[in-house]
Amino acid sequence: MKPPAREPLSRARRTAIHLEVRDQYASTDPDFLAWREGRRTFTPDNRADWWEGWHDAVHGAVSRGVTVRRARVVSEPLTEYVRWEHAYALTNVAAGEEVRWLPRRQARDLAVPAVDFWVFDGELVLFHHFSGDGVLMEREYVTDASLAAWCTGAFDAIWERATPHEEYKPV
C-alpha cells in the first residue's frame, strides 16, 4: 500500500482537508476496543498516552501555517464507532485540526463523494477505498486539478453546514 496521508501532509504548504463519510471503519482498532470496554485512554490530561506520529504530523503542519480541517458526515443516531470517533476527536483538535460534524440528513441536497478523501493544497487528492466492513483496502493518489477542485467544493459545502466539534452533541 502507498504511504499514508502523513507523507503528503508533511509537504503541504497551505491546506489539508479531509472528508469522512462512513459510519463504520475497522472495528478491530485497539483504541476503539479499549473505549468500548470503558477504558478512556485519550483524555486531555494524559496526552503522553495517546499522542502519536499522526498528532506530530498535524502539529508540524499547523506550525508551518497549514490549515488542517476534517469534516465528518454522519448518520444519526451515531453508530458506536462514530461515537468513539467523536470522543477521540479531542486528540485531533489538540494537535491543531479543525473538526466539524454534519448529520447526513442535512447533506441531502449536496453532491458528496461516496468515498473518504484528502485534498492537499488544492492539488493532490488521496482517496481511501474501504471494504464493506471498514478495512482500508487501497489509497489512491490522484493529481487532477478539476477533480481536486470538485472535491474541495464538496468539502467546503459540507464545512459550511457542519457543526464545530466543540458544539456538536452526539445523538
Backbone as CSV, one residue per row, in Angstrom:
resi,resn,N_x,N_y,N_z,CA_x,CA_y,CA_z,C_x,C_y,C_z
1,MET,0.842,-1.180,0.000,0.000,0.000,0.000,0.888,1.245,0.000
2,LYS,0.447,2.277,-0.704,1.224,3.521,-0.765,1.266,4.196,0.604
3,PRO,2.173,5.164,0.777,2.295,5.849,2.071,0.981,6.521,2.474
4,PRO,0.749,6.633,3.781,-0.491,7.251,4.258,-0.498,8.767,4.092
5,ALA,-1.540,9.373,4.579,-1.728,10.823,4.449,-0.614,11.610,5.120
6,ARG,0.092,11.012,6.033,1.145,11.718,6.761,2.215,12.281,5.818
7,GLU,2.553,11.519,4.788,3.599,11.981,3.859,3.173,13.231,3.083
8,PRO,2.021,13.230,2.395,1.644,14.470,1.705,1.351,15.618,2.672
9,LEU,0.906,15.296,3.883,0.695,16.358,4.876,2.018,17.031,5.220
10,SER,3.094,16.261,5.249,4.413,16.832,5.576,4.903,17.771,4.485
11,ARG,4.354,17.649,3.265,4.746,18.516,2.148,3.753,19.646,1.902
12,ALA,2.601,19.599,2.569,1.574,20.621,2.334,2.106,21.998,2.721
13,ARG,1.680,22.994,1.945,2.115,24.362,2.178,0.996,25.262,2.695
14,ARG,-0.264,24.950,2.319,-1.376,25.849,2.681,-2.536,25.142,3.366
15,THR,-3.034,24.078,2.732,-4.253,23.444,3.239,-4.200,21.923,3.131
16,ALA,-4.910,21.295,4.053,-5.144,19.850,4.007,-6.561,19.649,4.519
17,ILE,-7.428,19.119,3.652,-8.817,18.894,4.052,-9.118,17.407,3.953
18,HIS,-9.944,16.936,4.872,-10.233,15.504,4.959,-11.725,15.317,5.162
19,LEU,-12.349,14.561,4.275,-13.773,14.246,4.390,-13.923,12.774,4.729
20,GLU,-14.736,12.497,5.739,-15.059,11.126,6.121,-16.568,10.948,6.007
21,VAL,-16.985,9.885,5.330,-18.417,9.680,5.077,-18.939,8.332,5.553
22,ARG,-18.102,7.521,6.157,-18.524,6.182,6.603,-19.009,6.229,8.050
23,ASP,-19.929,5.325,8.383,-20.409,5.188,9.753,-19.672,4.110,10.518
24,GLN,-18.827,3.360,9.831,-18.084,2.285,10.473,-16.755,2.092,9.745
25,TYR,-15.705,1.987,10.527,-14.397,1.634,9.990,-13.975,0.340,10.677
26,ALA,-12.769,-0.081,10.472,-12.299,-1.351,11.036,-12.534,-1.387,12.550
27,SER,-13.376,-2.279,12.976,-13.746,-2.329,14.391,-12.727,-3.076,15.243
28,THR,-11.580,-3.431,14.654,-10.526,-4.114,15.408,-9.485,-3.138,15.953
29,ASP,-9.685,-1.841,15.755,-8.754,-0.835,16.256,-8.627,-0.996,17.780
30,PRO,-7.415,-1.160,18.286,-7.237,-1.374,19.731,-7.783,-0.226,20.586
31,ASP,-7.640,1.010,20.111,-8.171,2.149,20.867,-9.694,2.099,20.931
32,PHE,-10.326,1.720,19.814,-11.782,1.583,19.799,-12.220,0.477,20.755
33,LEU,-11.532,-0.658,20.701,-11.886,-1.783,21.570,-11.723,-1.414,23.045
34,ALA,-10.665,-0.673,23.373,-10.459,-0.238,24.764,-11.583,0.708,25.190
35,TRP,-11.928,1.643,24.309,-13.030,2.588,24.602,-14.333,1.817,24.801
36,ARG,-14.561,0.846,23.951,-15.783,0.044,24.011,-15.900,-0.692,25.349
37,GLU,-14.743,-1.054,25.905,-14.713,-1.742,27.195,-14.720,-0.771,28.368
38,GLY,-14.832,0.534,28.071,-14.923,1.523,29.141,-13.628,2.177,29.534
39,ARG,-12.529,1.821,28.871,-11.242,2.458,29.185,-11.098,3.710,28.341
40,ARG,-10.981,4.834,28.978,-10.859,6.121,28.287,-9.398,6.567,28.343
41,THR,-8.629,6.185,27.331,-7.184,6.446,27.334,-6.811,7.755,26.672
42,PHE,-7.798,8.496,26.186,-7.459,9.691,25.433,-8.102,10.939,26.022
43,THR,-7.974,11.092,27.316,-8.445,12.314,27.950,-7.342,13.360,27.856
44,PRO,-7.705,14.628,27.864,-6.689,15.676,27.703,-5.563,15.601,28.735
45,ASP,-5.852,15.137,29.938,-4.840,15.139,30.994,-3.801,14.020,30.879
46,ASN,-3.987,13.072,29.972,-2.962,12.022,29.810,-2.436,11.990,28.377
47,ARG,-2.118,13.152,27.862,-1.664,13.314,26.482,-0.527,12.367,26.105
48,ALA,0.368,12.102,27.009,1.504,11.212,26.706,1.037,9.812,26.315
49,ASP,-0.150,9.415,26.751,-0.660,8.083,26.445,-1.285,7.970,25.055
50,TRP,-1.675,9.083,24.454,-2.328,8.987,23.153,-1.636,9.769,22.047
51,TRP,-0.765,10.683,22.376,-0.081,11.473,21.352,0.831,10.546,20.570
52,GLU,0.682,10.541,19.240,1.481,9.632,18.412,1.925,10.337,17.145
53,GLY,2.455,9.589,16.203,3.007,10.151,14.973,2.037,11.014,14.192
54,TRP,0.768,10.598,14.120,-0.203,11.405,13.382,-0.351,12.782,14.016
55,HIS,-0.399,12.839,15.326,-0.544,14.111,16.018,0.681,14.994,15.782
56,ASP,1.866,14.387,15.765,3.086,15.144,15.448,3.003,15.728,14.042
57,ALA,2.514,14.923,13.084,2.423,15.387,11.689,1.449,16.550,11.565
58,VAL,0.310,16.447,12.210,-0.675,17.538,12.159,-0.107,18.780,12.833
59,HIS,0.448,18.601,14.021,1.014,19.739,14.750,2.123,20.412,13.931
60,GLY,2.965,19.610,13.290,4.029,20.172,12.450,3.476,20.962,11.285
61,ALA,2.448,20.432,10.634,1.836,21.142,9.503,1.212,22.451,9.959
62,VAL,0.457,22.397,11.040,-0.195,23.605,11.554,0.856,24.634,11.966
63,SER,1.958,24.168,12.554,3.047,25.071,12.945,3.681,25.753,11.739
64,ARG,3.636,25.087,10.577,4.154,25.681,9.329,3.140,26.619,8.677
65,GLY,1.944,26.727,9.234,0.922,27.597,8.678,-0.116,26.891,7.823
66,VAL,-0.112,25.552,7.816,-1.081,24.780,7.047,-2.379,24.695,7.855
67,THR,-3.491,24.979,7.193,-4.793,24.801,7.816,-5.226,23.357,7.578
68,VAL,-5.494,22.629,8.649,-5.890,21.226,8.560,-7.332,21.128,9.063
69,ARG,-8.233,20.712,8.165,-9.653,20.610,8.517,-10.167,19.207,8.204
70,ARG,-11.036,18.699,9.081,-11.648,17.380,8.933,-13.151,17.561,9.108
71,ALA,-13.929,17.029,8.161,-15.390,17.048,8.270,-15.893,15.617,8.204
72,ARG,-16.869,15.332,9.048,-17.471,14.004,9.060,-18.957,14.128,8.781
73,VAL,-19.422,13.387,7.789,-20.847,13.276,7.500,-21.302,12.002,8.198
74,VAL,-22.268,12.140,9.120,-22.633,11.013,9.981,-24.129,10.762,9.997
75,SER,-24.488,9.499,10.165,-25.881,9.117,10.367,-26.211,9.303,11.837
76,GLU,-27.433,9.735,12.105,-27.899,9.847,13.487,-29.120,8.962,13.659
77,PRO,-29.191,8.226,14.763,-28.214,8.219,15.846,-26.876,7.641,15.380
78,LEU,-25.806,8.111,16.037,-24.459,7.697,15.659,-24.245,6.216,15.936
79,THR,-23.437,5.586,15.089,-23.008,4.226,15.378,-22.058,4.267,16.571
80,GLU,-21.853,3.130,17.174,-20.918,3.058,18.294,-19.527,3.524,17.858
81,TYR,-19.126,3.149,16.662,-17.800,3.534,16.170,-17.677,5.052,16.027
82,VAL,-18.698,5.685,15.477,-18.643,7.145,15.303,-18.737,7.849,16.656
83,ARG,-19.414,7.258,17.626,-19.396,7.820,18.980,-17.959,7.827,19.517
84,TRP,-17.237,6.737,19.258,-15.837,6.685,19.670,-15.029,7.755,18.926
85,GLU,-15.256,7.878,17.619,-14.545,8.918,16.863,-14.808,10.300,17.441
86,HIS,-16.053,10.546,17.844,-16.376,11.846,18.437,-15.584,12.049,19.729
87,ALA,-15.539,11.020,20.562,-14.771,11.128,21.806,-13.288,11.311,21.515
88,TYR,-12.782,10.575,20.534,-11.355,10.603,20.200,-10.946,11.891,19.477
89,ALA,-11.903,12.606,18.915,-11.587,13.818,18.142,-10.883,14.875,18.976
90,LEU,-10.992,14.805,20.290,-10.272,15.781,21.109,-8.777,15.694,20.841
91,THR,-8.280,14.516,20.427,-6.852,14.382,20.114,-6.514,15.095,18.810
92,ASN,-7.433,15.029,17.836,-7.212,15.745,16.576,-7.189,17.248,16.821
93,VAL,-8.130,17.714,17.623,-8.220,19.139,17.939,-6.974,19.590,18.704
94,ALA,-6.519,18.779,19.655,-5.319,19.119,20.422,-4.102,19.254,19.515
95,ALA,-4.058,18.462,18.445,-2.928,18.524,17.511,-3.012,19.736,16.586
96,GLY,-4.208,20.346,16.468,-4.350,21.537,15.638,-5.358,21.417,14.517
97,GLU,-5.999,20.265,14.382,-7.033,20.110,13.354,-8.292,20.865,13.773
98,GLU,-8.990,21.369,12.783,-10.343,21.861,12.990,-11.248,20.707,12.570
99,VAL,-12.229,20.365,13.392,-13.101,19.227,13.128,-14.549,19.686,13.181
100,ARG,-15.335,19.254,12.197,-16.766,19.548,12.176,-17.558,18.298,11.832
101,TRP,-18.844,18.313,12.228,-19.755,17.184,12.078,-21.008,17.632,11.354
102,LEU,-21.440,16.847,10.362,-22.669,17.153,9.636,-23.559,15.920,9.616
103,PRO,-24.733,16.007,10.243,-25.671,14.893,10.137,-26.033,14.651,8.667
104,ARG,-26.053,13.392,8.287,-26.290,13.001,6.892,-27.569,13.625,6.329
105,ARG,-28.617,13.713,7.140,-29.879,14.268,6.639,-29.735,15.740,6.234
106,GLN,-28.758,16.444,6.792,-28.527,17.840,6.418,-27.674,17.972,5.153
107,ALA,-27.228,16.848,4.624,-26.424,16.851,3.395,-27.231,16.339,2.208
108,ARG,-28.527,16.174,2.383,-29.348,15.513,1.357,-29.346,16.227,0.017
109,ASP,-29.096,17.515,-0.017,-29.098,18.238,-1.289,-27.691,18.605,-1.767
110,LEU,-26.678,17.996,-1.157,-25.291,18.268,-1.552,-24.737,17.126,-2.395
111,ALA,-23.901,17.470,-3.353,-23.173,16.460,-4.126,-21.943,16.085,-3.292
112,VAL,-22.000,14.905,-2.695,-20.947,14.466,-1.789,-20.288,13.215,-2.361
113,PRO,-18.953,13.196,-2.455,-18.282,11.985,-2.918,-18.651,10.789,-2.046
114,ALA,-18.694,9.636,-2.633,-19.084,8.416,-1.921,-17.915,7.769,-1.190
115,VAL,-16.747,8.362,-1.250,-15.556,7.812,-0.594,-14.886,8.895,0.246
116,ASP,-14.153,8.447,1.260,-13.358,9.371,2.071,-12.204,9.896,1.227
117,PHE,-11.809,11.129,1.484,-10.681,11.683,0.739,-9.967,12.763,1.524
118,TRP,-8.760,13.037,1.080,-7.960,14.198,1.480,-7.702,15.015,0.222
119,VAL,-7.563,16.330,0.372,-7.037,17.184,-0.694,-5.953,18.041,-0.047
120,PHE,-4.770,18.003,-0.634,-3.626,18.751,-0.128,-3.326,19.916,-1.069
121,ASP,-3.361,21.121,-0.527,-3.057,22.347,-1.282,-3.895,22.499,-2.545
122,GLY,-5.071,21.903,-2.563,-5.951,22.015,-3.731,-5.399,21.341,-4.967
123,GLU,-4.424,20.443,-4.792,-3.755,19.825,-5.935,-3.774,18.303,-5.928
124,LEU,-3.410,17.712,-4.809,-3.298,16.264,-4.699,-4.503,15.722,-3.941
125,VAL,-5.198,14.758,-4.546,-6.332,14.109,-3.885,-5.899,12.705,-3.491
126,LEU,-6.211,12.340,-2.274,-5.949,10.992,-1.773,-7.298,10.382,-1.414
127,PHE,-7.709,9.373,-2.178,-8.958,8.664,-1.899,-8.639,7.439,-1.056
128,HIS,-9.493,7.180,-0.079,-9.387,5.974,0.731,-10.516,5.042,0.321
129,HIS,-10.165,3.842,-0.111,-11.151,2.850,-0.526,-11.217,1.758,0.542
130,PHE,-12.413,1.542,1.087,-12.628,0.598,2.175,-13.448,-0.593,1.715
131,SER,-13.264,-1.714,2.406,-14.138,-2.867,2.209,-15.458,-2.574,2.918
132,GLY,-16.443,-3.439,2.707,-17.738,-3.237,3.338,-17.687,-3.213,4.849
133,ASP,-16.731,-3.928,5.441,-16.638,-3.945,6.901,-15.653,-2.918,7.440
134,GLY,-15.245,-1.967,6.591,-14.469,-0.828,7.061,-12.971,-0.981,7.078
135,VAL,-12.438,-1.995,6.426,-10.992,-2.177,6.361,-10.453,-1.388,5.167
136,LEU,-9.430,-0.587,5.400,-8.823,0.180,4.316,-8.166,-0.782,3.337
137,MET,-8.610,-0.733,2.082,-8.109,-1.649,1.063,-7.082,-0.991,0.140
138,GLU,-7.267,0.315,-0.111,-6.382,0.981,-1.064,-6.372,2.481,-0.813
139,ARG,-5.207,3.058,-0.999,-5.062,4.512,-1.042,-4.767,4.877,-2.490
140,GLU,-5.576,5.752,-3.036,-5.410,6.157,-4.439,-5.066,7.645,-4.490
141,TYR,-3.871,7.944,-4.989,-3.413,9.322,-5.120,-3.701,9.791,-6.541
142,VAL,-4.333,10.957,-6.661,-4.690,11.495,-7.968,-4.284,12.964,-8.028
143,THR,-3.547,13.311,-9.070,-3.220,14.711,-9.323,-4.021,15.138,-10.543
144,ASP,-5.141,15.787,-10.283,-6.059,16.214,-11.332,-6.723,17.482,-10.820
145,ALA,-6.413,18.608,-11.435,-6.884,19.902,-10.939,-8.402,19.992,-10.870
146,SER,-9.102,19.464,-11.875,-10.566,19.578,-11.861,-11.171,18.674,-10.784
147,LEU,-10.613,17.494,-10.586,-11.110,16.608,-9.534,-10.816,17.204,-8.153
148,ALA,-9.633,17.759,-7.977,-9.282,18.400,-6.702,-10.221,19.567,-6.420
149,ALA,-10.548,20.339,-7.452,-11.463,21.476,-7.273,-12.863,20.988,-6.913
150,TRP,-13.323,19.909,-7.554,-14.650,19.379,-7.249,-14.706,18.862,-5.813
151,CYS,-13.696,18.103,-5.403,-13.658,17.584,-4.036,-13.588,18.726,-3.017
152,THR,-12.795,19.738,-3.318,-12.687,20.889,-2.417,-14.023,21.612,-2.314
153,GLY,-14.706,21.777,-3.433,-16.024,22.422,-3.414,-17.032,21.626,-2.600
154,ALA,-17.019,20.306,-2.757,-17.922,19.445,-1.974,-17.591,19.566,-0.487
155,PHE,-16.309,19.537,-0.162,-15.887,19.667,1.230,-16.333,21.011,1.797
156,ASP,-16.113,22.087,1.036,-16.482,23.423,1.524,-17.983,23.547,1.779
157,ALA,-18.803,22.935,0.926,-20.257,22.970,1.127,-20.625,22.235,2.419
158,ILE,-19.983,21.122,2.663,-20.222,20.366,3.898,-19.738,21.179,5.099
159,TRP,-18.552,21.736,4.990,-17.944,22.501,6.083,-18.841,23.665,6.504
160,GLU,-19.418,24.345,5.539,-20.280,25.498,5.847,-21.490,25.104,6.688
161,ARG,-22.037,23.927,6.461,-23.226,23.468,7.195,-22.895,22.744,8.487
162,ALA,-21.690,22.230,8.579,-21.322,21.360,9.693,-21.145,22.139,10.995
163,THR,-21.292,21.410,12.080,-21.165,21.975,13.424,-19.750,21.744,13.937
164,PRO,-19.110,22.797,14.479,-17.778,22.614,15.060,-17.799,21.539,16.149
165,HIS,-16.700,20.824,16.261,-16.604,19.710,17.201,-17.050,20.106,18.612
166,GLU,-16.603,21.248,19.079,-16.892,21.671,20.444,-18.392,21.881,20.686
167,GLU,-19.138,22.113,19.607,-20.573,22.383,19.741,-21.456,21.197,19.373
168,TYR,-20.901,20.216,18.668,-21.704,19.084,18.217,-21.998,18.146,19.381
169,LYS,-23.262,17.852,19.572,-23.706,16.927,20.616,-24.189,15.648,19.954
170,PRO,-23.488,14.537,20.169,-23.880,13.269,19.537,-25.317,12.873,19.880
171,VAL,-26.008,12.393,18.866,-27.383,11.906,19.036,-27.352,10.397,18.985
